[in-house]
């Protein structure tokens, strides 16, 4: 996959700068190509506008030298946002206790989409998700897409603002 090649090209360099790549995606919009890089600081998994500007410059310089994309494109560097994608095993560990929405490639228990609280990974590397009705175990290779639940994240931020903490901290 083309995106994986760009990720591999950038990953080590960004790690040396103190950043982790969340996702690399090529978006084709009406003959306009966008290279979207979602990233975050390794130390706290946060990303602000100054980080985006810094990384945009660093990535641009690297891509100019390596030139992995032959046609013109626009580089877009951003944080993962409130509905941050979960893309690695480490994400499922780091965001344990957070609510997530997981979409599967195929039906499981009659459904493809599950919402619940992440409970990390078990010893076999399966994702543990507490759905309210039960705890299910999902193989990473069966997951089509997984994101933090943005509504839950917003509610938690409101609780912190109002009470100085949430139920989970």
mmCIF file of C-alpha atoms in Angstrom:
data_model
loop_
_atom_site.group_PDB
_atom_site.id
_atom_site.type_symbol
_atom_site.label_atom_id
_atom_site.label_comp_id
_atom_site.label_asym_id
_atom_site.label_seq_id
_atom_site.Cartn_x
_atom_site.Cartn_y
_atom_site.Cartn_z
ATOM 1 C CA UNK A 1 0.000 0.000 0.000
ATOM 2 C CA UNK A 2 1.309 3.448 -0.975
ATOM 3 C CA UNK A 3 0.322 5.045 2.338
ATOM 4 C CA UNK A 4 2.273 2.408 4.264
ATOM 5 C CA UNK A 5 5.409 3.290 2.277
ATOM 6 C CA UNK A 6 5.070 6.960 3.224
ATOM 7 C CA UNK A 7 4.461 5.986 6.848
ATOM 8 C CA UNK A 8 7.626 3.880 6.846
ATOM 9 C CA UNK A 9 9.568 6.754 5.286
ATOM 10 C CA UNK A 10 8.443 9.228 7.970
ATOM 11 C CA UNK A 11 8.113 7.083 11.075
ATOM 12 C CA UNK A 12 11.727 6.941 12.280
ATOM 13 C CA UNK A 13 12.415 10.622 11.532
ATOM 14 C CA UNK A 14 9.300 11.758 13.407
ATOM 15 C CA UNK A 15 10.097 9.452 16.314
ATOM 16 C CA UNK A 16 13.514 11.134 16.645
ATOM 17 C CA UNK A 17 11.675 14.466 16.791
ATOM 18 C CA UNK A 18 9.411 13.153 19.582
ATOM 19 C CA UNK A 19 6.280 12.393 17.544
ATOM 20 C CA UNK A 20 4.225 9.331 16.709
ATOM 21 C CA UNK A 21 2.289 8.874 13.460
ATOM 22 C CA UNK A 22 -1.374 8.032 13.976
ATOM 23 C CA UNK A 23 -2.359 7.716 10.327
ATOM 24 C CA UNK A 24 -1.168 8.448 6.811
ATOM 25 C CA UNK A 25 -3.892 8.836 4.218
ATOM 26 C CA UNK A 26 -4.017 9.947 0.583
ATOM 27 C CA UNK A 27 -7.271 11.719 -0.273
ATOM 28 C CA UNK A 28 -8.223 12.412 -3.894
ATOM 29 C CA UNK A 29 -10.614 15.372 -4.050
ATOM 30 C CA UNK A 30 -11.688 16.498 -7.527
ATOM 31 C CA UNK A 31 -8.277 16.040 -9.154
ATOM 32 C CA UNK A 32 -6.609 17.494 -6.050
ATOM 33 C CA UNK A 33 -4.481 15.118 -4.001
ATOM 34 C CA UNK A 34 -4.123 15.620 -0.238
ATOM 35 C CA UNK A 35 -1.531 13.810 1.871
ATOM 36 C CA UNK A 36 -2.996 13.727 5.365
ATOM 37 C CA UNK A 37 -0.656 12.964 8.260
ATOM 38 C CA UNK A 38 -2.192 12.604 11.723
ATOM 39 C CA UNK A 39 0.398 12.707 14.481
ATOM 40 C CA UNK A 40 0.887 13.355 18.186
ATOM 41 C CA UNK A 41 3.666 13.882 20.702
ATOM 42 C CA UNK A 42 5.037 10.613 22.064
ATOM 43 C CA UNK A 43 5.296 11.865 25.656
ATOM 44 C CA UNK A 44 1.642 12.818 26.183
ATOM 45 C CA UNK A 45 -0.230 11.893 22.965
ATOM 46 C CA UNK A 46 -1.231 15.532 22.453
ATOM 47 C CA UNK A 47 -0.800 17.798 19.424
ATOM 48 C CA UNK A 48 -1.340 21.552 19.168
ATOM 49 C CA UNK A 49 -1.063 24.053 16.324
ATOM 50 C CA UNK A 50 2.641 24.707 16.997
ATOM 51 C CA UNK A 51 3.309 20.970 16.699
ATOM 52 C CA UNK A 52 1.399 20.877 13.401
ATOM 53 C CA UNK A 53 3.397 23.782 11.978
ATOM 54 C CA UNK A 54 6.705 22.274 13.120
ATOM 55 C CA UNK A 55 5.909 18.826 11.732
ATOM 56 C CA UNK A 56 4.567 20.244 8.485
ATOM 57 C CA UNK A 57 7.921 21.921 7.843
ATOM 58 C CA UNK A 58 9.900 18.815 8.803
ATOM 59 C CA UNK A 59 7.754 16.480 6.708
ATOM 60 C CA UNK A 60 7.834 18.845 3.710
ATOM 61 C CA UNK A 61 11.632 18.910 3.768
ATOM 62 C CA UNK A 62 11.866 15.135 3.981
ATOM 63 C CA UNK A 63 9.324 14.569 1.217
ATOM 64 C CA UNK A 64 11.100 17.054 -1.059
ATOM 65 C CA UNK A 65 14.290 14.990 -0.767
ATOM 66 C CA UNK A 66 12.683 11.540 -1.017
ATOM 67 C CA UNK A 67 9.917 12.561 -3.477
ATOM 68 C CA UNK A 68 7.620 9.532 -2.958
ATOM 69 C CA UNK A 69 4.647 11.239 -4.636
ATOM 70 C CA UNK A 70 5.218 12.014 -8.311
ATOM 71 C CA UNK A 71 2.187 14.283 -8.803
ATOM 72 C CA UNK A 72 1.362 17.547 -7.020
ATOM 73 C CA UNK A 73 -0.356 17.318 -3.642
ATOM 74 C CA UNK A 74 -1.218 19.337 -0.557
ATOM 75 C CA UNK A 75 0.279 18.281 2.773
ATOM 76 C CA UNK A 76 -2.097 18.384 5.717
ATOM 77 C CA UNK A 77 -0.687 17.723 9.205
ATOM 78 C CA UNK A 78 -3.150 17.422 12.081
ATOM 79 C CA UNK A 79 -3.889 15.851 15.429
ATOM 80 C CA UNK A 80 -6.101 12.797 15.685
ATOM 81 C CA UNK A 81 -8.960 14.995 16.904
ATOM 82 C CA UNK A 82 -11.740 14.075 19.313
ATOM 83 C CA UNK A 83 -12.604 10.977 17.303
ATOM 84 C CA UNK A 84 -8.958 9.921 17.109
ATOM 85 C CA UNK A 85 -8.399 6.756 15.078
ATOM 86 C CA UNK A 86 -7.033 3.718 16.898
ATOM 87 C CA UNK A 87 -4.477 2.238 14.541
ATOM 88 C CA UNK A 88 -1.959 0.225 16.598
ATOM 89 C CA UNK A 89 -1.875 -2.237 19.497
ATOM 90 C CA UNK A 90 -0.366 0.524 21.621
ATOM 91 C CA UNK A 91 -3.430 2.706 20.977
ATOM 92 C CA UNK A 92 -5.719 0.091 22.519
ATOM 93 C CA UNK A 93 -3.469 -0.061 25.587
ATOM 94 C CA UNK A 94 -2.946 3.711 25.897
ATOM 95 C CA UNK A 95 -6.650 4.550 25.591
ATOM 96 C CA UNK A 96 -7.836 1.795 27.942
ATOM 97 C CA UNK A 97 -10.835 3.125 29.879
ATOM 98 C CA UNK A 98 -11.947 5.364 27.016
ATOM 99 C CA UNK A 99 -15.095 4.764 25.022
ATOM 100 C CA UNK A 100 -14.575 3.674 21.417
ATOM 101 C CA UNK A 101 -16.584 2.836 18.312
ATOM 102 C CA UNK A 102 -15.249 -0.184 16.431
ATOM 103 C CA UNK A 103 -16.380 -1.247 12.967
ATOM 104 C CA UNK A 104 -15.528 -4.763 11.844
ATOM 105 C CA UNK A 105 -14.861 -6.105 8.370
ATOM 106 C CA UNK A 106 -17.439 -8.888 8.862
ATOM 107 C CA UNK A 107 -20.415 -9.553 11.115
ATOM 108 C CA UNK A 108 -19.690 -10.705 14.663
ATOM 109 C CA UNK A 109 -22.639 -11.716 16.844
ATOM 110 C CA UNK A 110 -24.913 -10.341 14.101
ATOM 111 C CA UNK A 111 -23.325 -6.852 14.040
ATOM 112 C CA UNK A 112 -20.448 -5.005 12.429
ATOM 113 C CA UNK A 113 -20.341 -1.956 14.725
ATOM 114 C CA UNK A 114 -19.699 -2.044 18.461
ATOM 115 C CA UNK A 115 -19.491 0.759 20.998
ATOM 116 C CA UNK A 116 -18.013 0.332 24.433
ATOM 117 C CA UNK A 117 -15.137 0.899 26.810
ATOM 118 C CA UNK A 118 -11.667 -0.283 25.875
ATOM 119 C CA UNK A 119 -10.204 -2.727 28.384
ATOM 120 C CA UNK A 120 -6.817 -3.077 26.677
ATOM 121 C CA UNK A 121 -5.473 -6.278 25.142
ATOM 122 C CA UNK A 122 -5.475 -9.776 26.556
ATOM 123 C CA UNK A 123 -2.420 -12.090 26.563
ATOM 124 C CA UNK A 124 -3.266 -13.255 23.028
ATOM 125 C CA UNK A 125 -3.284 -9.663 21.708
ATOM 126 C CA UNK A 126 -7.074 -9.524 21.322
ATOM 127 C CA UNK A 127 -8.810 -6.174 21.879
ATOM 128 C CA UNK A 128 -11.103 -6.247 24.908
ATOM 129 C CA UNK A 129 -14.235 -4.125 24.587
ATOM 130 C CA UNK A 130 -16.882 -3.818 27.312
ATOM 131 C CA UNK A 131 -20.138 -3.116 25.489
ATOM 132 C CA UNK A 132 -22.535 -2.940 28.426
ATOM 133 C CA UNK A 133 -24.118 -6.290 27.608
ATOM 134 C CA UNK A 134 -20.829 -8.191 27.675
ATOM 135 C CA UNK A 135 -17.095 -8.028 27.179
ATOM 136 C CA UNK A 136 -16.065 -9.065 23.701
ATOM 137 C CA UNK A 137 -12.653 -9.961 22.323
ATOM 138 C CA UNK A 138 -11.741 -8.771 18.835
ATOM 139 C CA UNK A 139 -8.795 -9.670 16.660
ATOM 140 C CA UNK A 140 -7.002 -6.566 15.341
ATOM 141 C CA UNK A 141 -7.040 -8.019 11.835
ATOM 142 C CA UNK A 142 -10.867 -8.157 11.951
ATOM 143 C CA UNK A 143 -11.178 -4.427 12.716
ATOM 144 C CA UNK A 144 -11.951 -2.243 9.708
ATOM 145 C CA UNK A 145 -11.995 1.050 11.611
ATOM 146 C CA UNK A 146 -11.799 2.108 15.255
ATOM 147 C CA UNK A 147 -12.101 5.568 16.784
ATOM 148 C CA UNK A 148 -12.511 7.149 20.180
ATOM 149 C CA UNK A 149 -16.158 8.088 20.688
ATOM 150 C CA UNK A 150 -16.171 11.892 20.224
ATOM 151 C CA UNK A 151 -19.389 12.396 22.206
ATOM 152 C CA UNK A 152 -17.922 10.601 25.210
ATOM 153 C CA UNK A 153 -14.673 12.610 24.956
ATOM 154 C CA UNK A 154 -16.652 15.884 24.893
ATOM 155 C CA UNK A 155 -18.699 14.785 27.939
ATOM 156 C CA UNK A 156 -15.492 13.952 29.843
ATOM 157 C CA UNK A 157 -13.995 17.360 29.025
ATOM 158 C CA UNK A 158 -17.185 19.053 30.294
ATOM 159 C CA UNK A 159 -16.960 17.095 33.566
ATOM 160 C CA UNK A 160 -13.332 18.092 34.043
ATOM 161 C CA UNK A 161 -14.208 21.737 33.422
ATOM 162 C CA UNK A 162 -17.169 21.617 35.825
ATOM 163 C CA UNK A 163 -15.841 19.348 38.599
ATOM 164 C CA UNK A 164 -12.081 19.299 38.064
ATOM 165 C CA UNK A 165 -12.200 15.555 37.406
ATOM 166 C CA UNK A 166 -14.273 12.769 35.893
ATOM 167 C CA UNK A 167 -15.520 9.449 37.152
ATOM 168 C CA UNK A 168 -12.568 7.737 35.541
ATOM 169 C CA UNK A 169 -9.626 9.825 36.839
#
